[in-house]
Amino acid sequence: MKVFHTVSGLRDDLNNDRQQGLRVGFVPTMGNLHEGHLALIKQARESNDVVVCSIFVNALQFGLNEDWDKYPRTYQSDCDKLRESGCDYLFHPDDIEMYPNGLDTQSRVICPTMTDVLCGASRPGHFEGVTTVVSKLFNIVQPDEAIFGIKDYQQLAVIRRMAEDLCMPVQISSAPIHREPDGLAMSSRNVYITEDERPHVTVLKDCLEWIAEQVKSGNKDFSGLELQAKQRIMDAGFGIDYISVSNSKTLDLAADDDLDITILGAMFTEAARLIDNLSIVLE
Ligand code: AMP
């Protein structure tokens, strides 16, 4: 695996590859890689000749009171994992390389729909940071295909919309949620979960599954279901950000006649904010 810290270095090699007609697959990450990330790399490997992964903890998508400074940075072990997973190029720029003109005056990419609900409601500016950095990374890598995890359902929806709206010549693909044996969705932020909390955090996934069963068996009282799930999560000792029964395409609150439904949730442990989601299709 070749490692690049500069845009120009990575571009030189990729230009060469493209001239030879090779297809480029891309997996953007913030590092502290786990099996979920590596599954994205393997998926990229299956349908591309060259696989690029980026590791960049993007300050632009973190709020002022969020965990940018303490986000787990595990560069050496990430490199080992990427090598074993068949990644060809790792792009690992620093902040100056990505934002040479500083963050404040950086041109931005804004997706005006789906970004101020759910995670966007409690993390103002988050998705603007995501769409901006992903656009920059797409311009740098110019991938044929980019792969994102369904774990970040809203992020995937926003990126699909951005790519469509801006005619970005890239195929956006998705990968299923990778989970721990007890069902907890893998996340770089799971390192913030304490030993005492760990046995109980699956309550989020359990609540999403319970709502899915209720909806499938005909219960359309979505707000009632959300309230009950929230209470169960609070009873387990966690804080609630949101539980939402949403339209899978628009992320609006689900309507009675919606058939494609996604149940999304976010909750707080002492030091982590955990998200999860579950999609169902009604007959
Ligand atoms: P992150 O490093 O958290 O920015 O994530 C980088 C990519 O990995 C995003 O497309 C995420 O959706 C994806 N990802 C993170 N966790 C998981 C998981 N448990 N299963 C599948 N994909 C994931």
GROMACS .gro file of C-alpha atoms and ligand atoms in nm:
model
  306
    1MET     CA    1   0.000   0.000   0.000
    2LYS     CA    2   0.128   0.346  -0.091
    3VAL     CA    3   0.069   0.630   0.153
    4PHE     CA    4   0.017   0.988   0.034
    5HIS     CA    5   0.004   1.299   0.250
    6THR     CA    6  -0.034   1.548  -0.036
    7VAL     CA    7  -0.302   1.603  -0.299
    8SER     CA    8  -0.045   1.629  -0.578
    9GLY     CA    9   0.130   1.303  -0.486
   10LEU     CA   10  -0.194   1.105  -0.487
   11ARG     CA   11  -0.311   1.272  -0.810
   12ASP     CA   12   0.010   1.182  -0.995
   13ASP     CA   13  -0.034   0.812  -0.926
   14LEU     CA   14  -0.410   0.814  -0.991
   15ASN     CA   15  -0.365   0.999  -1.321
   16ASN     CA   16  -0.128   0.726  -1.426
   17ASP     CA   17  -0.374   0.456  -1.325
   18ARG     CA   18  -0.664   0.622  -1.507
   19GLN     CA   19  -0.456   0.657  -1.824
   20GLN     CA   20  -0.420   0.280  -1.816
   21GLY     CA   21  -0.799   0.250  -1.798
   22LEU     CA   22  -0.809   0.131  -1.438
   23ARG     CA   23  -1.129   0.178  -1.239
   24VAL     CA   24  -1.090   0.361  -0.907
   25GLY     CA   25  -1.291   0.282  -0.592
   26PHE     CA   26  -1.285   0.514  -0.290
   27VAL     CA   27  -1.368   0.479   0.081
   28PRO     CA   28  -1.350   0.800   0.285
   29THR     CA   29  -1.303   0.754   0.664
   30MET     CA   30  -1.195   0.935   0.977
   31GLY     CA   31  -0.974   0.644   1.087
   32ASN     CA   32  -0.972   0.428   1.402
   33LEU     CA   33  -1.071   0.158   1.159
   34HIS     CA   34  -1.287  -0.140   1.258
   35GLU     CA   35  -1.440  -0.434   1.070
   36GLY     CA   36  -1.718  -0.210   0.935
   37HIS     CA   37  -1.467   0.015   0.758
   38LEU     CA   38  -1.270  -0.284   0.631
   39ALA     CA   39  -1.585  -0.438   0.482
   40LEU     CA   40  -1.619  -0.117   0.274
   41ILE     CA   41  -1.260  -0.161   0.153
   42LYS     CA   42  -1.331  -0.524   0.060
   43GLN     CA   43  -1.647  -0.420  -0.124
   44ALA     CA   44  -1.447  -0.156  -0.316
   45ARG     CA   45  -1.188  -0.424  -0.399
   46GLU     CA   46  -1.452  -0.645  -0.564
   47SER     CA   47  -1.558  -0.393  -0.830
   48ASN     CA   48  -1.250  -0.173  -0.884
   49ASP     CA   49  -0.888  -0.209  -0.998
   50VAL     CA   50  -0.747   0.051  -0.759
   51VAL     CA   51  -0.880   0.102  -0.404
   52VAL     CA   52  -0.820   0.434  -0.228
   53CYS     CA   53  -0.898   0.498   0.139
   54SER     CA   54  -0.872   0.837   0.304
   55ILE     CA   55  -0.822   0.903   0.674
   56PHE     CA   56  -0.899   1.260   0.773
   57VAL     CA   57  -1.063   1.378   1.094
   58ASN     CA   58  -1.251   1.665   0.938
   59ALA     CA   59  -1.276   1.961   1.179
   60LEU     CA   60  -1.537   2.124   0.954
   61GLN     CA   61  -1.799   1.863   1.045
   62PHE     CA   62  -1.750   1.884   1.424
   63GLY     CA   63  -1.931   2.134   1.646
   64LEU     CA   64  -1.728   2.351   1.884
   65ASN     CA   65  -1.827   2.141   2.186
   66GLU     CA   66  -1.779   1.809   2.008
   67ASP     CA   67  -1.498   1.552   2.016
   68TRP     CA   68  -1.268   1.662   1.729
   69ASP     CA   69  -0.964   1.700   1.954
   70LYS     CA   70  -1.012   1.369   2.134
   71TYR     CA   71  -1.138   1.167   1.836
   72PRO     CA   72  -0.934   0.841   1.844
   73ARG     CA   73  -0.639   0.864   1.604
   74THR     CA   74  -0.476   0.524   1.550
   75TYR     CA   75  -0.272   0.579   1.235
   76GLN     CA   76  -0.023   0.289   1.263
   77SER     CA   77  -0.276   0.016   1.333
   78ASP     CA   78  -0.508   0.164   1.066
   79CYS     CA   79  -0.225   0.126   0.811
   80ASP     CA   80  -0.173  -0.239   0.909
   81LYS     CA   81  -0.544  -0.314   0.877
   82LEU     CA   82  -0.570  -0.140   0.539
   83ARG     CA   83  -0.271  -0.333   0.404
   84GLU     CA   84  -0.428  -0.663   0.510
   85SER     CA   85  -0.762  -0.564   0.351
   86GLY     CA   86  -0.616  -0.502   0.007
   87CYS     CA   87  -0.617  -0.122   0.002
   88ASP     CA   88  -0.381   0.018  -0.264
   89TYR     CA   89  -0.352   0.386  -0.169
   90LEU     CA   90  -0.403   0.558   0.165
   91PHE     CA   91  -0.458   0.935   0.152
   92HIS     CA   92  -0.373   1.088   0.490
   93PRO     CA   93  -0.357   1.466   0.456
   94ASP     CA   94  -0.312   1.709   0.745
   95ASP     CA   95  -0.540   2.008   0.807
   96ILE     CA   96  -0.320   2.248   0.608
   97GLU     CA   97  -0.323   2.020   0.304
   98MET     CA   98  -0.704   1.995   0.309
   99TYR     CA   99  -0.779   2.354   0.415
  100PRO     CA  100  -0.482   2.566   0.301
  101ASN     CA  101  -0.690   2.885   0.320
  102GLY     CA  102  -0.819   2.806   0.668
  103LEU     CA  103  -1.160   2.679   0.777
  104ASP     CA  104  -1.340   3.011   0.811
  105THR     CA  105  -1.308   3.117   0.448
  106GLN     CA  106  -1.333   2.770   0.296
  107SER     CA  107  -1.589   2.751   0.014
  108ARG     CA  108  -1.876   2.525   0.119
  109VAL     CA  109  -2.111   2.276  -0.041
  110ILE     CA  110  -2.463   2.292   0.103
  111CYS     CA  111  -2.739   2.036   0.061
  112PRO     CA  112  -3.058   2.222   0.157
  113THR     CA  113  -3.275   1.916   0.219
  114MET     CA  114  -3.247   1.643   0.483
  115THR     CA  115  -2.966   1.824   0.667
  116ASP     CA  116  -3.150   2.004   0.948
  117VAL     CA  117  -3.344   1.705   1.083
  118LEU     CA  118  -3.230   1.405   1.291
  119CYS     CA  119  -2.851   1.428   1.337
  120GLY     CA  120  -2.854   1.766   1.162
  121ALA     CA  121  -3.091   1.911   1.423
  122SER     CA  122  -2.856   1.842   1.713
  123ARG     CA  123  -2.535   1.897   1.513
  124PRO     CA  124  -2.585   2.227   1.326
  125GLY     CA  125  -2.339   2.263   1.039
  126HIS     CA  126  -2.239   1.898   1.057
  127PHE     CA  127  -2.367   1.797   0.716
  128GLU     CA  128  -2.229   2.110   0.553
  129GLY     CA  129  -1.889   1.998   0.682
  130VAL     CA  130  -1.950   1.649   0.546
  131THR     CA  131  -2.068   1.755   0.200
  132THR     CA  132  -1.782   2.003   0.173
  133VAL     CA  133  -1.508   1.756   0.262
  134VAL     CA  134  -1.659   1.473   0.056
  135SER     CA  135  -1.679   1.706  -0.247
  136LYS     CA  136  -1.314   1.800  -0.199
  137LEU     CA  137  -1.215   1.435  -0.161
  138PHE     CA  138  -1.414   1.344  -0.476
  139ASN     CA  139  -1.231   1.620  -0.666
  140ILE     CA  140  -0.897   1.496  -0.539
  141VAL     CA  141  -0.953   1.122  -0.599
  142GLN     CA  142  -1.202   1.144  -0.890
  143PRO     CA  143  -1.328   0.793  -0.813
  144ASP     CA  144  -1.551   0.587  -1.040
  145GLU     CA  145  -1.724   0.452  -0.728
  146ALA     CA  146  -1.739   0.569  -0.367
  147ILE     CA  147  -1.868   0.345  -0.089
  148PHE     CA  148  -2.045   0.464   0.227
  149GLY     CA  149  -2.191   0.270   0.519
  150ILE     CA  150  -2.565   0.248   0.584
  151LYS     CA  151  -2.466   0.289   0.951
  152ASP     CA  152  -2.467   0.665   0.875
  153TYR     CA  153  -2.800   0.649   0.692
  154GLN     CA  154  -2.863   1.023   0.682
  155GLN     CA  155  -2.508   1.094   0.563
  156LEU     CA  156  -2.549   0.843   0.279
  157ALA     CA  157  -2.882   1.001   0.176
  158VAL     CA  158  -2.733   1.352   0.180
  159ILE     CA  159  -2.428   1.246  -0.021
  160ARG     CA  160  -2.643   1.069  -0.280
  161ARG     CA  161  -2.851   1.385  -0.314
  162MET     CA  162  -2.542   1.608  -0.342
  163ALA     CA  163  -2.386   1.386  -0.609
  164GLU     CA  164  -2.712   1.386  -0.806
  165ASP     CA  165  -2.774   1.761  -0.771
  166LEU     CA  166  -2.419   1.852  -0.870
  167CYS     CA  167  -2.387   1.593  -1.150
  168MET     CA  168  -2.084   1.439  -0.985
  169PRO     CA  169  -1.951   1.163  -1.211
  170VAL     CA  170  -1.928   0.904  -0.934
  171GLN     CA  171  -2.134   0.598  -0.848
  172ILE     CA  172  -2.240   0.613  -0.483
  173SER     CA  173  -2.265   0.265  -0.332
  174SER     CA  174  -2.374   0.154   0.012
  175ALA     CA  175  -2.258  -0.118   0.250
  176PRO     CA  176  -2.459  -0.290   0.526
  177ILE     CA  177  -2.415  -0.209   0.895
  178HIS     CA  178  -2.141  -0.416   1.058
  179ARG     CA  179  -2.230  -0.513   1.416
  180GLU     CA  180  -2.065  -0.657   1.726
  181PRO     CA  181  -2.182  -1.010   1.821
  182ASP     CA  182  -2.451  -0.863   2.052
  183GLY     CA  183  -2.580  -0.635   1.776
  184LEU     CA  184  -2.417  -0.303   1.871
  185ALA     CA  185  -2.335  -0.116   1.548
  186MET     CA  186  -1.956  -0.086   1.518
  187SER     CA  187  -1.831   0.271   1.550
  188SER     CA  188  -1.502   0.446   1.610
  189ARG     CA  189  -1.678   0.620   1.898
  190ASN     CA  190  -1.759   0.293   2.076
  191VAL     CA  191  -1.423   0.334   2.257
  192TYR     CA  192  -1.597   0.606   2.462
  193ILE     CA  193  -1.848   0.353   2.606
  194THR     CA  194  -1.761   0.254   2.965
  195GLU     CA  195  -1.748  -0.105   3.088
  196ASP     CA  196  -2.057  -0.047   3.301
  197GLU     CA  197  -2.252   0.097   3.008
  198ARG     CA  198  -2.146  -0.163   2.754
  199PRO     CA  199  -2.400  -0.442   2.837
  200HIS     CA  200  -2.687  -0.192   2.815
  201VAL     CA  201  -2.614   0.011   2.499
  202THR     CA  202  -2.787  -0.247   2.277
  203VAL     CA  203  -3.112  -0.092   2.403
  204LEU     CA  204  -3.096   0.144   2.104
  205LYS     CA  205  -3.091  -0.139   1.849
  206ASP     CA  206  -3.354  -0.331   2.051
  207CYS     CA  207  -3.587  -0.031   2.039
  208LEU     CA  208  -3.545   0.013   1.663
  209GLU     CA  209  -3.623  -0.357   1.613
  210TRP     CA  210  -3.927  -0.336   1.843
  211ILE     CA  211  -4.064  -0.037   1.649
  212ALA     CA  212  -4.003  -0.222   1.319
  213GLU     CA  213  -4.206  -0.521   1.443
  214GLN     CA  214  -4.487  -0.295   1.561
  215VAL     CA  215  -4.502  -0.108   1.230
  216LYS     CA  216  -4.491  -0.432   1.031
  217SER     CA  217  -4.785  -0.564   1.228
  218GLY     CA  218  -4.990  -0.257   1.141
  219ASN     CA  219  -4.927  -0.007   1.422
  220LYS     CA  220  -4.929   0.339   1.260
  221ASP     CA  221  -4.906   0.539   1.582
  222PHE     CA  222  -4.550   0.639   1.499
  223SER     CA  223  -4.520   0.916   1.755
  224GLY     CA  224  -4.656   0.684   2.026
  225LEU     CA  225  -4.397   0.421   1.930
  226GLU     CA  226  -4.121   0.684   1.936
  227LEU     CA  227  -4.227   0.797   2.285
  228GLN     CA  228  -4.228   0.443   2.424
  229ALA     CA  229  -3.884   0.371   2.277
  230LYS     CA  230  -3.744   0.694   2.420
  231GLN     CA  231  -3.876   0.603   2.765
  232ARG     CA  232  -3.715   0.258   2.745
  233ILE     CA  233  -3.378   0.414   2.653
  234MET     CA  234  -3.402   0.664   2.939
  235ASP     CA  235  -3.497   0.383   3.178
  236ALA     CA  236  -3.176   0.206   3.071
  237GLY     CA  237  -2.984   0.513   3.190
  238PHE     CA  238  -2.909   0.690   2.861
  239GLY     CA  239  -2.994   1.031   2.718
  240ILE     CA  240  -3.210   1.069   2.409
  241ASP     CA  241  -3.124   1.269   2.100
  242TYR     CA  242  -3.399   1.135   1.873
  243ILE     CA  243  -3.598   0.829   1.775
  244SER     CA  244  -3.775   0.876   1.444
  245VAL     CA  245  -3.994   0.669   1.215
  246SER     CA  246  -3.909   0.829   0.881
  247ASN     CA  247  -3.973   0.802   0.510
  248SER     CA  248  -3.664   0.616   0.379
  249LYS     CA  249  -3.620   0.849   0.080
  250THR     CA  250  -3.702   1.195   0.213
  251LEU     CA  251  -3.623   1.141   0.584
  252ASP     CA  252  -3.947   1.329   0.661
  253LEU     CA  253  -4.159   1.184   0.942
  254ALA     CA  254  -4.330   0.876   0.797
  255ALA     CA  255  -4.686   0.915   0.670
  256ASP     CA  256  -4.954   0.649   0.721
  257ASP     CA  257  -4.932   0.533   0.359
  258ASP     CA  258  -4.550   0.522   0.334
  259LEU     CA  259  -4.419   0.178   0.240
  260ASP     CA  260  -4.042   0.242   0.261
  261ILE     CA  261  -3.972   0.324   0.622
  262THR     CA  262  -3.648   0.375   0.814
  263ILE     CA  263  -3.638   0.391   1.191
  264LEU     CA  264  -3.345   0.602   1.307
  265GLY     CA  265  -3.215   0.670   1.655
  266ALA     CA  266  -2.941   0.852   1.841
  267MET     CA  267  -2.870   0.833   2.214
  268PHE     CA  268  -2.610   0.961   2.457
  269THR     CA  269  -2.398   0.758   2.695
  270GLU     CA  270  -2.179   0.942   2.946
  271ALA     CA  271  -1.916   1.023   2.680
  272ALA     CA  272  -2.050   0.897   2.346
  273ARG     CA  273  -2.329   0.973   2.106
  274LEU     CA  274  -2.440   0.649   1.938
  275ILE     CA  275  -2.653   0.619   1.624
  276ASP     CA  276  -2.828   0.329   1.456
  277ASN     CA  277  -3.105   0.266   1.203
  278LEU     CA  278  -3.321  -0.005   1.052
  279SER     CA  279  -3.508   0.002   0.721
  280ILE     CA  280  -3.825  -0.193   0.642
  281VAL     CA  281  -4.043  -0.225   0.334
  282LEU     CA  282  -4.417  -0.270   0.396
  283GLU     CA  283  -4.634  -0.475   0.158
  284AMP     P1  284  -1.624   0.724   0.973
  284AMP     O1  285  -1.480   0.686   0.986
  284AMP     O2  286  -1.701   0.706   1.098
  284AMP     O3  287  -1.640   0.861   0.910
  284AMP     O4  288  -1.688   0.622   0.871
  284AMP     C1  289  -1.636   0.604   0.743
  284AMP     C2  290  -1.729   0.518   0.662
  284AMP     O5  291  -1.746   0.392   0.727
  284AMP     C3  292  -1.869   0.580   0.650
  284AMP     O6  293  -1.919   0.555   0.519
  284AMP     C4  294  -1.948   0.503   0.752
  284AMP     O7  295  -2.086   0.495   0.724
  284AMP     C5  296  -1.883   0.366   0.743
  284AMP     N1  297  -1.906   0.289   0.865
  284AMP     C6  298  -1.879   0.326   0.992
  284AMP     N2  299  -1.921   0.232   1.080
  284AMP     C7  300  -1.977   0.133   1.006
  284AMP     C8  301  -2.039   0.009   1.037
  284AMP     N3  302  -2.054  -0.034   1.162
  284AMP     N4  303  -2.084  -0.068   0.935
  284AMP     C9  304  -2.070  -0.025   0.806
  284AMP     N5  305  -2.013   0.090   0.770
  284AMP    C10  306  -1.967   0.169   0.868
   0.00000   0.00000   0.00000
